[in-house]
XYZ file of C-alpha atoms in Angstrom:
519
model
C 0.000 0.000 0.000
C 1.510 3.380 -0.967
C 1.279 6.523 1.155
C -1.769 7.912 -0.647
C -3.655 4.629 -0.239
C -2.713 4.413 3.429
C -3.834 7.987 4.033
C -7.145 7.280 2.364
C -7.790 4.209 4.533
C -10.884 4.975 6.555
C -10.733 4.625 10.354
C -13.209 2.418 12.155
C -14.494 5.454 14.042
C -13.868 9.153 13.890
C -13.421 9.315 17.668
C -12.615 6.728 20.306
C -13.310 7.710 23.913
C -11.466 5.659 26.522
C -13.456 5.189 29.715
C -17.179 5.371 30.493
C -16.837 7.199 33.783
C -18.091 10.750 34.082
C -15.145 11.973 31.983
C -16.047 9.690 29.096
C -19.744 10.445 29.472
C -19.002 14.176 29.370
C -16.847 13.732 26.269
C -19.641 11.861 24.491
C -22.136 14.593 25.331
C -19.823 17.308 23.967
C -19.272 15.371 20.730
C -23.022 15.012 20.314
C -23.396 18.769 20.785
C -20.962 19.308 17.917
C -22.908 16.916 15.702
C -20.154 14.283 15.827
C -21.882 10.929 16.031
C -19.280 8.475 14.769
C -17.630 7.607 18.068
C -17.328 4.657 20.416
C -16.672 4.565 24.156
C -14.384 1.756 25.341
C -14.829 0.687 28.962
C -12.998 -2.091 30.811
C -15.799 -2.553 33.362
C -19.171 -4.118 32.605
C -21.033 -0.802 32.672
C -20.628 2.979 32.950
C -19.700 4.858 36.100
C -15.916 4.612 36.284
C -14.720 5.359 39.812
C -18.168 4.661 41.232
C -18.311 1.235 39.627
C -14.780 0.359 40.774
C -15.029 1.686 44.333
C -17.748 -0.139 46.260
C -16.185 -0.489 49.715
C -18.489 0.027 52.719
C -19.142 3.703 53.340
C -17.952 4.940 49.936
C -19.347 8.390 49.191
C -18.411 11.606 47.464
C -16.560 14.219 49.531
C -17.800 17.143 47.440
C -21.442 18.251 47.855
C -23.635 16.399 45.377
C -25.088 19.712 44.239
C -21.781 20.531 42.504
C -20.492 16.986 42.038
C -22.711 16.668 38.977
C -22.942 18.076 35.477
C -24.242 21.635 35.220
C -26.494 20.444 32.391
C -27.655 17.359 34.318
C -28.589 18.853 37.674
C -30.801 16.991 40.103
C -33.065 18.147 42.864
C -33.573 14.737 44.449
C -30.197 13.810 45.960
C -30.812 11.806 49.110
C -28.008 13.450 51.101
C -25.722 16.453 50.887
C -22.897 14.016 50.052
C -24.281 11.192 47.938
C -23.157 7.613 48.425
C -21.360 5.619 45.756
C -24.402 3.626 44.673
C -26.410 6.812 44.129
C -23.634 8.307 41.987
C -23.430 5.105 39.961
C -27.190 5.311 39.393
C -26.749 8.948 38.307
C -24.216 7.858 35.678
C -26.489 5.057 34.453
C -29.430 7.449 34.224
C -27.523 9.986 32.108
C -26.261 7.266 29.776
C -29.752 5.874 29.232
C -31.638 9.158 28.928
C -29.123 10.481 26.399
C -29.045 7.159 24.535
C -25.272 6.793 24.948
C -25.209 3.116 25.883
C -25.422 2.048 22.231
C -22.100 3.848 21.708
C -20.361 1.946 24.501
C -18.335 -1.274 24.397
C -17.988 -2.731 27.870
C -15.429 -5.238 29.160
C -13.034 -3.870 26.541
C -9.524 -2.966 27.674
C -7.120 -0.712 25.796
C -3.645 -2.254 25.889
C -1.649 0.196 23.768
C -1.960 2.934 21.140
C 0.243 4.260 18.374
C -0.221 7.126 15.945
C 0.067 6.121 12.302
C 1.765 9.119 10.656
C 1.017 7.903 7.141
C -2.715 7.339 7.628
C -3.045 10.140 10.231
C -4.993 7.985 12.663
C -4.582 6.145 15.943
C -4.161 2.365 15.988
C -5.540 1.062 19.255
C -4.849 -2.439 20.524
C -7.780 -3.728 22.561
C -8.721 -6.916 24.388
C -12.238 -8.177 24.999
C -14.101 -11.459 25.308
C -13.286 -12.277 21.676
C -9.549 -11.843 22.145
C -7.177 -9.132 20.960
C -7.861 -6.881 18.017
C -7.060 -3.477 16.559
C -9.392 -0.512 16.385
C -8.565 2.654 14.448
C -9.738 6.202 15.085
C -8.965 9.657 13.742
C -9.147 11.152 17.254
C -8.838 9.743 20.773
C -10.194 11.290 23.984
C -8.845 9.687 27.140
C -11.474 9.801 29.863
C -9.358 7.759 32.273
C -9.580 9.372 35.687
C -6.860 10.014 38.243
C -8.344 7.577 40.773
C -8.251 4.609 38.433
C -5.104 2.532 39.034
C -4.893 1.213 42.609
C -1.511 0.767 44.257
C -0.603 -2.034 46.645
C 1.978 -1.022 49.246
C 5.586 -1.841 48.418
C 6.232 -3.742 51.647
C 8.535 -6.703 52.029
C 6.687 -10.005 52.362
C 3.252 -8.884 51.203
C 3.137 -11.784 48.730
C 3.639 -14.229 51.597
C 0.491 -13.229 53.495
C -1.757 -16.274 54.013
C -4.917 -14.319 54.676
C -7.096 -12.201 52.380
C -5.754 -8.991 50.823
C -8.227 -6.302 49.779
C -7.705 -2.901 48.167
C -10.431 -0.337 48.764
C -10.744 0.165 44.990
C -11.203 -3.574 44.359
C -13.460 -4.536 47.240
C -14.627 -8.153 47.447
C -18.053 -8.233 49.071
C -17.838 -12.002 49.481
C -15.158 -11.573 52.150
C -16.748 -11.821 55.602
C -15.050 -9.533 58.140
C -17.177 -10.634 61.079
C -15.025 -11.813 63.958
C -11.781 -11.357 61.994
C -8.551 -9.666 62.965
C -8.143 -6.951 60.359
C -5.144 -4.784 59.510
C -5.692 -1.615 57.486
C -2.684 0.052 55.892
C -3.337 3.700 55.115
C -5.383 6.507 56.629
C -6.441 8.540 53.602
C -9.871 9.485 52.326
C -10.967 5.891 51.618
C -9.915 4.595 55.033
C -11.690 7.508 56.680
C -14.980 6.352 55.127
C -14.368 2.618 55.455
C -13.099 2.119 59.002
C -16.178 3.365 60.903
C -18.303 1.027 58.755
C -16.372 -2.142 59.621
C -15.199 -1.404 63.181
C -18.255 -2.997 64.799
C -17.951 -6.170 62.680
C -14.346 -7.159 63.259
C -12.847 -8.807 66.327
C -9.916 -6.424 66.236
C -8.752 -3.661 63.909
C -5.180 -2.381 63.629
C -4.851 0.847 61.646
C -1.331 1.499 60.320
C -0.777 5.221 59.896
C 2.227 6.693 58.128
C 0.910 10.254 57.902
C -2.157 11.596 59.744
C -4.767 13.567 57.837
C -6.732 16.695 58.574
C -10.334 15.779 59.384
C -13.244 18.225 59.512
C -16.793 17.623 60.744
C -19.151 16.547 57.988
C -22.462 18.318 57.576
C -24.322 15.601 55.693
C -28.045 15.775 56.382
C -30.671 13.773 54.592
C -32.288 16.081 52.065
C -36.017 16.224 52.585
C -39.053 17.663 50.890
C -38.251 21.314 51.596
C -34.807 21.043 49.984
C -36.100 19.115 46.993
C -38.930 21.557 46.431
C -36.548 24.523 46.503
C -33.963 22.826 44.286
C -36.604 21.873 41.730
C -36.803 25.585 40.832
C -33.986 26.036 38.260
C -33.038 29.649 39.182
C -32.812 28.702 42.878
C -30.769 25.588 42.142
C -28.401 27.500 39.851
C -27.941 30.272 42.408
C -27.110 27.843 45.214
C -24.823 25.859 42.946
C -23.043 29.059 41.938
C -22.552 30.084 45.564
C -21.109 26.689 46.505
C -18.829 26.785 43.463
C -17.539 30.230 44.435
C -16.926 29.067 48.004
C -14.844 26.129 46.800
C -12.963 28.413 44.427
C -11.985 30.725 47.262
C -11.209 27.776 49.540
C -8.817 26.247 47.009
C -6.873 29.465 46.714
C -6.772 29.853 50.505
C -5.223 26.412 50.804
C -2.713 26.572 47.971
C -1.480 30.171 48.113
C 1.149 31.216 50.629
C -0.090 34.806 50.769
C -3.213 33.656 52.605
C -1.265 31.901 55.358
C -3.034 33.701 58.282
C -6.451 32.451 57.161
C -5.105 28.947 56.698
C -3.621 29.126 60.182
C -7.018 30.010 61.651
C -8.563 26.986 59.922
C -5.845 24.740 61.342
C -6.377 26.002 64.889
C -10.108 25.347 64.756
C -9.651 21.879 63.312
C -7.045 20.876 65.899
C -9.436 21.784 68.718
C -12.282 19.833 67.139
C -10.140 16.797 66.318
C -8.795 16.605 69.872
C -12.332 16.750 71.236
C -13.213 13.542 69.380
C -10.528 11.204 70.804
C -10.330 10.019 74.420
C -6.796 8.645 74.739
C -4.206 11.483 74.909
C -1.473 9.589 73.078
C -3.755 8.472 70.266
C -5.274 11.927 70.071
C -1.932 13.617 69.420
C -0.818 10.936 66.963
C -3.862 11.727 64.823
C -3.029 15.453 64.568
C -0.989 16.375 61.447
C 2.278 18.271 61.817
C 1.955 19.786 58.338
C -0.301 22.552 57.062
C -3.947 22.148 56.193
C -4.392 21.430 52.476
C -1.075 19.686 51.864
C -3.008 16.438 51.566
C -6.569 16.006 50.460
C -8.726 17.385 53.316
C -11.430 14.978 54.479
C -14.645 15.109 56.452
C -16.085 12.589 58.897
C -18.082 12.632 62.107
C -17.117 9.039 62.978
C -13.538 8.349 61.872
C -11.752 9.843 64.878
C -14.283 8.365 67.321
C -13.514 4.920 65.912
C -10.226 5.008 67.841
C -12.154 5.207 71.136
C -13.135 1.549 70.689
C -11.199 -1.013 72.731
C -11.038 -3.189 69.632
C -9.280 -0.554 67.489
C -5.586 0.341 67.733
C -3.699 3.074 65.938
C -0.212 1.898 64.979
C 2.309 4.573 64.017
C 5.489 2.485 64.211
C 6.702 1.881 60.630
C 5.985 -1.522 59.099
C 9.055 -3.709 58.688
C 7.436 -6.534 56.744
C 4.294 -8.552 56.129
C 4.484 -12.123 57.378
C 2.207 -15.058 56.506
C 0.206 -14.371 59.679
C 0.278 -10.617 60.131
C 2.243 -7.382 60.197
C 5.597 -6.897 61.915
C 6.652 -3.357 62.783
C 10.122 -1.900 63.319
C 9.867 -2.430 67.079
C 9.717 -6.195 66.460
C 6.047 -6.587 67.389
C 3.997 -8.968 65.226
C 0.302 -8.169 65.098
C -1.770 -11.033 63.762
C -4.245 -10.453 60.943
C -6.729 -12.550 58.977
C -7.484 -9.795 56.473
C -5.174 -7.080 55.148
C -6.908 -3.981 53.764
C -4.813 -1.687 51.576
C -6.211 1.846 51.621
C -3.084 2.930 49.791
C -4.379 5.053 46.968
C -3.671 5.214 43.268
C -0.895 5.756 40.738
C -0.924 9.472 39.926
C 1.945 10.896 37.830
C 3.950 7.864 38.923
C 7.563 7.106 38.033
C 6.820 3.371 37.916
C 3.733 3.713 35.693
C 3.354 7.235 34.256
C 0.535 6.221 31.877
C -2.005 3.364 32.073
C -0.709 1.748 28.857
C 1.897 2.550 26.161
C 0.950 5.518 23.953
C 3.258 6.166 20.986
C 2.972 9.488 19.169
C 5.032 11.027 16.394
C 8.310 9.267 15.573
C 7.297 6.481 17.955
C 7.736 8.714 21.013
C 6.076 7.075 24.042
C 4.077 9.446 26.234
C 5.152 7.979 29.561
C 8.830 8.154 28.616
C 8.290 11.679 27.273
C 6.855 12.810 30.611
C 9.546 11.089 32.632
C 12.180 12.916 30.584
C 10.452 16.308 30.284
C 8.222 16.387 33.411
C 4.465 15.922 33.286
C 2.721 18.638 31.292
C -0.245 19.320 29.008
C -1.806 22.383 27.465
C -4.852 23.268 29.578
C -4.543 19.711 30.927
C -5.715 18.425 27.527
C -3.046 18.163 24.805
C 0.662 17.365 24.498
C 2.853 18.442 21.579
C 4.001 15.439 19.559
C 0.769 13.509 20.153
C -1.699 14.743 17.525
C -5.435 14.084 17.706
C -5.087 12.959 21.331
C -6.950 14.712 24.152
C -7.120 14.051 27.897
C -9.970 14.859 30.205
C -7.779 14.804 33.322
C -4.248 15.612 32.201
C -1.505 17.453 34.132
C -2.358 21.070 35.041
C -6.000 20.539 34.167
C -7.733 20.211 37.556
C -8.775 23.131 39.723
C -9.366 22.027 43.318
C -13.024 21.234 43.909
C -15.493 19.227 41.854
C -14.086 17.025 39.096
C -17.156 17.940 37.050
C -15.859 21.498 36.630
C -12.748 20.089 34.980
C -14.665 17.497 32.954
C -16.970 20.112 31.454
C -14.021 22.393 30.661
C -11.636 19.862 29.131
C -14.246 17.928 27.134
C -15.484 21.225 25.657
C -11.869 21.959 24.733
C -11.459 18.611 22.966
C -14.769 18.898 21.113
C -13.901 22.433 19.924
C -10.611 21.263 18.413
C -12.130 18.193 16.756
C -14.910 20.323 15.281
C -12.370 22.867 14.002
C -10.297 20.103 12.432
C -13.382 18.884 10.597
C -14.286 22.434 9.526
C -10.832 22.831 7.986
C -11.157 19.409 6.348
C -7.834 18.547 7.968
C -6.553 15.183 9.145
C -4.679 16.190 12.301
C -4.722 18.758 15.066
C -1.667 19.112 17.279
C -1.025 21.629 20.000
C 1.864 23.920 19.093
C 4.814 23.718 21.428
C 4.901 27.476 22.012
C 1.387 27.814 23.514
C 1.878 24.579 25.438
C 5.148 25.682 26.988
C 3.824 29.147 27.850
C 0.818 27.622 29.597
C 2.935 25.168 31.582
C 5.412 27.921 32.506
C 2.548 30.060 33.792
C 1.235 27.208 35.939
C 4.641 26.511 37.438
C 5.295 30.181 38.143
C 1.960 30.497 39.923
C 2.721 27.425 41.998
C 6.129 28.708 43.033
C 4.901 30.272 46.277
C 2.467 27.480 47.121
C 2.964 25.803 50.505
C 2.829 22.479 48.649
C 6.487 22.909 47.719
C 7.789 24.372 50.962
C 8.297 23.594 54.637
C 4.556 23.706 55.516
C 4.019 20.478 53.512
C 7.441 18.854 53.898
C 6.190 15.975 56.082
C 2.858 15.404 54.351
C 3.786 12.691 51.804
C 1.153 14.256 49.571
C 0.157 12.842 46.201
C -0.423 16.444 45.138
C 3.346 16.545 44.464
C 5.036 13.821 42.438
C 8.558 12.416 42.384
C 9.649 15.197 40.000
C 8.569 17.859 42.476
C 5.589 18.886 40.334
C 1.898 19.144 41.117
C -0.783 18.242 38.544
C -3.140 20.881 39.945
C -4.107 23.875 37.849
C -3.336 26.997 39.919
C -6.267 29.110 38.836
C -9.831 29.960 39.669
C -12.621 27.853 38.241
C -13.833 30.792 36.116
C -10.460 31.020 34.370
C -10.432 27.281 33.662
C -13.977 27.496 32.299
C -13.248 30.530 30.111
C -9.871 29.466 28.714
C -11.020 26.006 27.632
C -13.923 27.565 25.757
C -12.111 30.574 24.286
C -8.447 29.672 23.763
C -7.313 30.631 20.246
C -7.943 27.688 17.967
C -4.743 28.723 16.176
C -2.837 27.380 19.197
C -3.247 24.088 17.338
C -1.608 23.170 14.043
C -3.960 21.569 11.510
C -2.307 19.410 8.867
C -3.059 16.970 6.095
C -6.001 16.902 3.698
C -8.792 14.722 4.932
C -9.159 12.367 1.985
C -11.409 9.799 3.560
C -14.731 9.463 5.277
C -15.090 7.481 8.531
C -16.648 4.066 8.312
C -20.242 3.585 9.424
C -20.575 3.590 13.202
C -21.659 -0.050 13.171
C -18.214 -1.186 11.968
C -16.480 -3.671 14.250
C -12.816 -3.971 15.169
C -10.483 -5.795 12.829
C -8.840 -8.873 14.281
C -5.070 -8.745 14.482
C -3.493 -11.716 12.723
């Protein structure tokens, strides 16, 4: 096949969206708004929902008010609580998919294993695996809707493979495991553990909680939402006004936390939280061990009315001595003590901008350049959190420097609008590729890093926090801006920041086309 024939080869779909979580759902909605209907959504799970299908541990719930943890164009007045539980959020995802007739565009139990950009045909070749085996799918454009909280990490502790009991990760919970009467060890005290531990403490015979770094905990105002609330929120202007006020509050809060110039206000927050946290715990030694020695906001702040009280139970112990190794029967700490365990729970988080696994699967762009290797060599970066120079026709929903602290939906709506704008412009120009220019990309990244320079994340206030907000390269993926700026720039950036190349000599195949089997 010569170059002209290869270029004219039609892709299976104009757009492939990876992931049917809220990021992928949002991307599909934005494509539909642009009149782009030849797309498919690939999802490794057996249904939509992403994080809320993967995370089903007892007590799982959102830690952002449901009013703003939802699409602005899919608002609800009938949330059951201020902070909806995981099952309710999963139902919300299912409802959107069905009402907007998106399910017919989705292929479930389909895993993307690798991708490479074909520079002759100007399309992406995507290796997938499903029940029928391995095959190749081609697409002109790819939108990655893979979220940050997607790849769970087991702790790198000597001997963990030798444990004879059951090992669970909060993101891969096995509901067939009976915890009643068991000795349970939980490694980690982050947001998942904070929700989980109060739920299981009254079931287990004994619970050891292994804490490396304590977390800031605030009281949680989480009432059931009754008729009065639902009646008021059913009035669109009222709902929009309340939503706007909550959004503005989070916007201000994020800048209080992450800007050094507002240190006095952050200090006042810390003082109030210390007093409240101490009031929740009876034992003086345990009480002080649960108080962070780093500034508020260095790690993800959490809310719970029960987590700290859990340590008042005789059957619950807080262990702060570092773990030496896992043995077949339990956990041995550096002081030589072996604490027996039947079940080991790993509340140890996810791979985020990781050195060991910078991307979920190999992604090869121009000249065969692999995205993970590119980021390891040049530091994690993306224009508006969406595009990377050298990787044409590829867009991320949750890339580096894309997320403003608060609701993920703010980012999803901004970055998916960005991607849909560029794809639509590429079609308007009858071009084959769109690639972010290096100049605009580098200026954007430089601006983000300059704004972060005085953030406490990178200084002494956060030195002992072990925060995932800062990676091994000393960078943070957070976008240091207000929500309004993120919203505006993703909708109004100059479309000339992208380079559009190649005549579009083909038409996409009908949407019903299936993947070609790799020989």
